Amino acid sequence: MLTGKAALAGVLGWPVAHSKSPQVHGYWLEEHGIDGAYVPLAVAPERFAAAVPALRDLHFRGANVTVPHKERALEICDSVDDHARRLGAVNTLIFDAAGIHGRNTDGVGFLDNLRQGAPRWSPADGPAVVLGAGGAARAVIVALMDAGVPEIRLMNRTRERAETLAETLGGPITVHAWDGWADALDGAALLVNTTSLGMTGEPPLPAELDALPPSAVVNDIVYRPLETQLLSDARARGNPVVDGLGMLLHQARPGFAAWFGVEPTVTEALRAHVLGG
């Protein structure tokens, strides 16, 4: 039950009706009996710079930021954490008396999901292969580098984009040809798909897994469908697999803790709730 003292947060996007974030945060609010609300906020790009300070003036605790506002959010914050600045994007805003503070929790969400789904995986196990060179790939690569993965092999349909990303991020990144599956997967300990290939309504991912060691973990950040063809093929050959839903759920945890004062947990009950919504 909401009162006049309710803690408020939401998600800013354009469009925003597709977002699962209200289901996630709404579940945690009810689970913990918190006097609060989390609402979808459809904000056109040309209104974003005005909308964020207005939310702070309306005593919102903060908000998540989704497409197409993540890069713009970086520019309007009074402070930004190092991770968000490296990624060039903000997905979590926190409001307080000192101003608007930006974070990016995509990398945290990725790693926490990977560790929950594949607890035996360790960054020291060996090379990671990352498919894609967009914003999600950037977050995944930075998270893997910070975790201590010794080598990251990057594959993208447009090689130039992969080379640009590798040069921008630096570190132990090597770019492999999009059709060079055997070379890229040989000896790998982790394979992560950050592209939209394999998502419902998108073309399939033309993965060739023959060279992938059976012990390597396979993660697809796509969660529509939950079991992509990549995960199905990897599971059939005995590889441990991790679906993409957990990344969405885990990246939400830091924001909820900051806004509502409770550290939530990602459970099977939460997954079922989000999948059923």
Short mmCIF file of C-alpha atoms in Angstrom, two decimals:
data_model
loop_
_atom_site.label_atom_id
_atom_site.label_comp_id
_atom_site.label_asym_id
_atom_site.label_seq_id
_atom_site.Cartn_x
_atom_site.Cartn_y
_atom_site.Cartn_z
CA MET A 1 0.00 0.00 0.00
CA LEU A 2 1.37 3.38 -1.07
CA THR A 3 1.39 6.37 1.25
CA GLY A 4 2.47 9.98 0.90
CA LYS A 5 5.92 8.92 2.05
CA ALA A 6 6.40 6.30 -0.69
CA ALA A 7 9.89 5.96 -2.19
CA LEU A 8 9.70 6.45 -5.96
CA ALA A 9 11.84 5.21 -8.84
CA GLY A 10 11.28 4.23 -12.46
CA VAL A 11 12.74 3.47 -15.85
CA LEU A 12 13.26 6.08 -18.59
CA GLY A 13 13.05 4.91 -22.18
CA TRP A 14 11.53 5.62 -25.62
CA PRO A 15 9.64 3.38 -26.03
CA VAL A 16 9.46 1.84 -22.57
CA ALA A 17 6.37 -0.41 -22.58
CA HIS A 18 8.50 -3.48 -23.37
CA SER A 19 10.70 -3.06 -20.27
CA LYS A 20 10.70 -5.88 -17.73
CA SER A 21 12.16 -3.61 -15.03
CA PRO A 22 8.78 -2.67 -13.46
CA GLN A 23 8.05 -6.39 -12.98
CA VAL A 24 11.44 -6.97 -11.37
CA HIS A 25 11.34 -4.04 -8.99
CA GLY A 26 7.64 -4.47 -8.31
CA TYR A 27 8.30 -8.04 -7.21
CA TRP A 28 11.05 -6.96 -4.79
CA LEU A 29 8.95 -4.10 -3.40
CA GLU A 30 6.15 -6.52 -2.58
CA GLU A 31 8.53 -9.20 -1.30
CA HIS A 32 10.09 -6.79 1.19
CA GLY A 33 6.89 -4.93 2.08
CA ILE A 34 8.34 -1.57 1.03
CA ASP A 35 6.23 1.56 0.78
CA GLY A 36 7.37 2.42 -2.71
CA ALA A 37 6.68 2.31 -6.43
CA TYR A 38 8.67 1.75 -9.60
CA VAL A 39 7.05 3.04 -12.79
CA PRO A 40 7.72 3.06 -16.55
CA LEU A 41 8.46 6.58 -17.82
CA ALA A 42 8.16 7.10 -21.57
CA VAL A 43 10.39 10.09 -22.36
CA ALA A 44 11.17 11.27 -25.90
CA PRO A 45 14.86 11.97 -26.59
CA GLU A 46 14.34 15.71 -26.92
CA ARG A 47 12.72 15.82 -23.45
CA PHE A 48 15.22 13.64 -21.62
CA ALA A 49 17.54 16.42 -20.39
CA ALA A 50 14.56 18.22 -18.81
CA ALA A 51 12.85 15.08 -17.48
CA VAL A 52 15.69 13.83 -15.28
CA PRO A 53 16.05 16.97 -13.11
CA ALA A 54 12.26 17.15 -12.93
CA LEU A 55 12.12 13.65 -11.44
CA ARG A 56 14.64 14.71 -8.81
CA ASP A 57 12.51 17.78 -8.04
CA LEU A 58 9.52 15.43 -7.62
CA HIS A 59 11.51 13.54 -4.95
CA PHE A 60 12.16 10.39 -6.95
CA ARG A 61 15.06 8.42 -5.48
CA GLY A 62 16.41 7.66 -8.96
CA ALA A 63 15.73 5.76 -12.16
CA ASN A 64 17.01 3.22 -14.61
CA VAL A 65 17.86 4.38 -18.11
CA THR A 66 17.31 2.31 -21.23
CA VAL A 67 17.43 2.83 -25.01
CA PRO A 68 17.96 5.43 -26.41
CA HIS A 69 19.05 7.49 -23.39
CA LYS A 70 22.09 5.70 -21.92
CA GLU A 71 24.73 7.86 -23.61
CA ARG A 72 22.80 11.10 -23.04
CA ALA A 73 22.44 10.24 -19.35
CA LEU A 74 26.21 10.32 -18.99
CA GLU A 75 26.25 13.99 -19.99
CA ILE A 76 23.67 15.26 -17.51
CA CYS A 77 25.03 13.62 -14.34
CA ASP A 78 26.83 15.63 -11.67
CA SER A 79 29.02 12.59 -10.98
CA VAL A 80 29.62 9.32 -12.80
CA ASP A 81 31.39 6.19 -11.57
CA ASP A 82 34.52 5.00 -13.37
CA HIS A 83 32.79 1.97 -14.88
CA ALA A 84 30.05 4.04 -16.53
CA ARG A 85 32.62 6.51 -17.84
CA ARG A 86 34.66 3.70 -19.41
CA LEU A 87 31.53 2.34 -21.07
CA GLY A 88 30.33 5.75 -22.18
CA ALA A 89 26.84 4.99 -20.91
CA VAL A 90 24.73 5.18 -17.74
CA ASN A 91 21.90 2.78 -16.91
CA THR A 92 21.25 3.74 -13.27
CA LEU A 93 20.61 7.21 -11.84
CA ILE A 94 20.67 8.01 -8.13
CA PHE A 95 19.31 11.32 -6.85
CA ASP A 96 20.33 12.95 -3.58
CA ALA A 97 20.93 16.41 -2.14
CA ALA A 98 24.29 16.59 -3.91
CA GLY A 99 22.83 16.03 -7.37
CA ILE A 100 22.40 13.35 -10.02
CA HIS A 101 24.79 10.40 -9.89
CA GLY A 102 25.28 7.91 -12.72
CA ARG A 103 26.31 4.27 -12.65
CA ASN A 104 26.44 1.43 -15.12
CA THR A 105 25.52 -1.97 -13.69
CA ASP A 106 25.48 -4.01 -16.91
CA GLY A 107 28.91 -5.51 -16.19
CA VAL A 108 27.95 -6.39 -12.62
CA GLY A 109 24.75 -7.98 -13.89
CA PHE A 110 26.64 -10.01 -16.47
CA LEU A 111 29.24 -11.34 -14.03
CA ASP A 112 26.76 -12.06 -11.23
CA ASN A 113 24.54 -13.98 -13.64
CA LEU A 114 27.51 -15.94 -14.97
CA ARG A 115 28.71 -16.83 -11.48
CA GLN A 116 25.24 -17.86 -10.34
CA GLY A 117 24.58 -19.95 -13.44
CA ALA A 118 28.06 -21.46 -13.72
CA PRO A 119 29.57 -21.39 -10.22
CA ARG A 120 32.59 -23.48 -11.28
CA TRP A 121 33.70 -20.92 -13.86
CA SER A 122 36.69 -18.77 -12.90
CA PRO A 123 38.21 -15.84 -14.81
CA ALA A 124 41.55 -17.65 -14.63
CA ASP A 125 40.19 -20.67 -16.52
CA GLY A 126 41.28 -19.33 -19.88
CA PRO A 127 40.30 -17.23 -22.89
CA ALA A 128 36.81 -15.81 -23.38
CA VAL A 129 35.23 -15.44 -26.82
CA VAL A 130 32.82 -12.51 -27.17
CA LEU A 131 30.47 -12.20 -30.15
CA GLY A 132 29.43 -8.66 -31.07
CA ALA A 133 30.90 -5.17 -30.86
CA GLY A 134 28.03 -3.01 -29.60
CA GLY A 135 27.26 -1.52 -26.20
CA ALA A 136 26.51 -4.88 -24.60
CA ALA A 137 29.80 -6.34 -25.86
CA ARG A 138 31.65 -3.34 -24.46
CA ALA A 139 30.11 -3.90 -21.00
CA VAL A 140 30.86 -7.63 -21.09
CA ILE A 141 34.46 -7.16 -22.21
CA VAL A 142 35.23 -4.53 -19.56
CA ALA A 143 33.70 -6.77 -16.89
CA LEU A 144 35.78 -9.74 -18.05
CA MET A 145 38.98 -7.71 -18.17
CA ASP A 146 38.36 -6.28 -14.69
CA ALA A 147 37.66 -9.80 -13.41
CA GLY A 148 41.07 -10.96 -14.67
CA VAL A 149 40.28 -13.00 -17.80
CA PRO A 150 43.70 -13.42 -19.47
CA GLU A 151 42.59 -13.20 -23.11
CA ILE A 152 39.48 -11.99 -24.89
CA ARG A 153 38.82 -13.06 -28.48
CA LEU A 154 36.40 -10.72 -30.21
CA MET A 155 34.28 -11.68 -33.23
CA ASN A 156 31.86 -9.40 -35.07
CA ARG A 157 30.11 -9.48 -38.42
CA THR A 158 31.77 -6.15 -39.27
CA ARG A 159 35.44 -6.64 -38.45
CA GLU A 160 36.18 -2.91 -38.48
CA ARG A 161 33.79 -2.32 -35.56
CA ALA A 162 35.50 -5.07 -33.58
CA GLU A 163 38.92 -3.58 -34.29
CA THR A 164 37.74 -0.12 -33.24
CA LEU A 165 36.32 -1.49 -29.98
CA ALA A 166 39.49 -3.44 -29.24
CA GLU A 167 41.63 -0.35 -29.85
CA THR A 168 39.37 1.80 -27.68
CA LEU A 169 39.33 -0.58 -24.72
CA GLY A 170 42.92 -1.78 -24.93
CA GLY A 171 43.94 -4.79 -22.87
CA PRO A 172 44.26 -8.43 -23.93
CA ILE A 173 41.79 -8.33 -26.84
CA THR A 174 42.41 -10.04 -30.18
CA VAL A 175 40.04 -9.72 -33.13
CA HIS A 176 39.08 -12.87 -35.03
CA ALA A 177 37.27 -13.25 -38.34
CA TRP A 178 33.52 -13.81 -38.14
CA ASP A 179 33.90 -17.11 -39.96
CA GLY A 180 37.00 -18.13 -37.97
CA TRP A 181 35.18 -20.24 -35.39
CA ALA A 182 37.74 -23.01 -35.11
CA ASP A 183 40.60 -20.63 -34.40
CA ALA A 184 38.64 -18.45 -31.94
CA LEU A 185 37.07 -21.30 -29.94
CA ASP A 186 40.17 -23.49 -29.63
CA GLY A 187 41.05 -23.69 -25.93
CA ALA A 188 38.38 -21.17 -24.90
CA ALA A 189 36.85 -21.35 -21.39
CA LEU A 190 33.88 -19.07 -22.09
CA LEU A 191 31.73 -18.09 -25.07
CA VAL A 192 29.38 -15.10 -24.79
CA ASN A 193 26.91 -13.95 -27.44
CA THR A 194 26.08 -10.25 -27.11
CA THR A 195 24.53 -9.90 -30.57
CA SER A 196 20.81 -9.96 -31.38
CA LEU A 197 21.30 -13.01 -33.60
CA GLY A 198 19.14 -15.86 -32.32
CA MET A 199 16.65 -13.51 -30.68
CA THR A 200 12.98 -13.96 -31.51
CA GLY A 201 12.38 -12.34 -34.89
CA GLU A 202 16.09 -12.08 -35.73
CA PRO A 203 18.26 -14.28 -38.00
CA PRO A 204 19.95 -17.29 -36.39
CA LEU A 205 23.48 -17.16 -35.04
CA PRO A 206 25.69 -19.23 -37.39
CA ALA A 207 27.83 -20.67 -34.61
CA GLU A 208 30.16 -23.60 -35.31
CA LEU A 209 31.00 -25.14 -31.94
CA ASP A 210 33.12 -28.13 -32.96
CA ALA A 211 36.37 -26.59 -31.63
CA LEU A 212 34.90 -25.47 -28.31
CA PRO A 213 36.15 -27.52 -25.32
CA PRO A 214 33.30 -29.43 -23.60
CA SER A 215 34.15 -27.70 -20.30
CA ALA A 216 33.67 -24.19 -21.71
CA VAL A 217 30.71 -22.18 -20.40
CA VAL A 218 28.32 -20.79 -23.03
CA ASN A 219 26.29 -17.69 -22.21
CA ASP A 220 23.76 -15.93 -24.42
CA ILE A 221 22.61 -12.54 -23.13
CA VAL A 222 19.48 -12.89 -25.28
CA TYR A 223 16.48 -14.00 -23.19
CA ARG A 224 13.77 -14.06 -25.86
CA PRO A 225 13.70 -17.01 -26.32
CA LEU A 226 15.18 -18.10 -23.00
CA GLU A 227 16.78 -21.15 -24.65
CA THR A 228 18.38 -19.85 -27.83
CA GLN A 229 19.67 -22.17 -30.52
CA LEU A 230 23.21 -21.43 -29.34
CA LEU A 231 22.39 -22.60 -25.82
CA SER A 232 20.48 -25.62 -27.11
CA ASP A 233 23.39 -26.69 -29.34
CA ALA A 234 25.92 -26.14 -26.54
CA ARG A 235 23.82 -28.06 -24.03
CA ALA A 236 23.48 -30.97 -26.48
CA ARG A 237 27.27 -31.31 -26.68
CA GLY A 238 27.66 -31.16 -22.91
CA ASN A 239 28.76 -27.58 -22.32
CA PRO A 240 27.44 -25.79 -19.22
CA VAL A 241 25.08 -23.00 -20.35
CA VAL A 242 23.79 -19.77 -18.81
CA ASP A 243 20.78 -17.93 -20.24
CA GLY A 244 20.43 -14.15 -20.50
CA LEU A 245 17.54 -13.47 -18.14
CA GLY A 246 19.77 -13.40 -15.07
CA MET A 247 21.81 -10.50 -16.46
CA LEU A 248 18.64 -8.39 -16.58
CA LEU A 249 17.76 -9.37 -13.03
CA HIS A 250 21.21 -8.95 -11.50
CA GLN A 251 21.89 -5.57 -13.10
CA ALA A 252 18.76 -4.28 -11.32
CA ARG A 253 20.01 -5.13 -7.82
CA PRO A 254 22.37 -2.16 -7.18
CA GLY A 255 19.73 0.38 -8.14
CA PHE A 256 17.06 -1.19 -5.96
CA ALA A 257 19.46 -1.23 -3.01
CA ALA A 258 20.33 2.44 -3.52
CA TRP A 259 16.72 3.62 -3.91
CA PHE A 260 14.87 1.43 -1.45
CA GLY A 261 17.52 0.53 1.13
CA VAL A 262 17.29 -3.26 0.80
CA GLU A 263 19.73 -5.61 -0.97
CA PRO A 264 17.46 -7.88 -3.07
CA THR A 265 18.25 -11.39 -4.29
CA VAL A 266 17.71 -13.10 -7.63
CA THR A 267 15.70 -16.28 -7.06
CA GLU A 268 13.89 -18.88 -9.15
CA ALA A 269 10.62 -17.36 -7.95
CA LEU A 270 11.65 -13.99 -9.39
CA ARG A 271 12.65 -15.59 -12.69
CA ALA A 272 9.29 -17.35 -12.91
CA HIS A 273 7.48 -14.11 -12.14
CA VAL A 274 9.28 -12.20 -14.88
CA LEU A 275 8.91 -14.99 -17.43
CA GLY A 276 5.21 -15.27 -16.69
CA GLY A 277 4.61 -11.53 -17.08
#
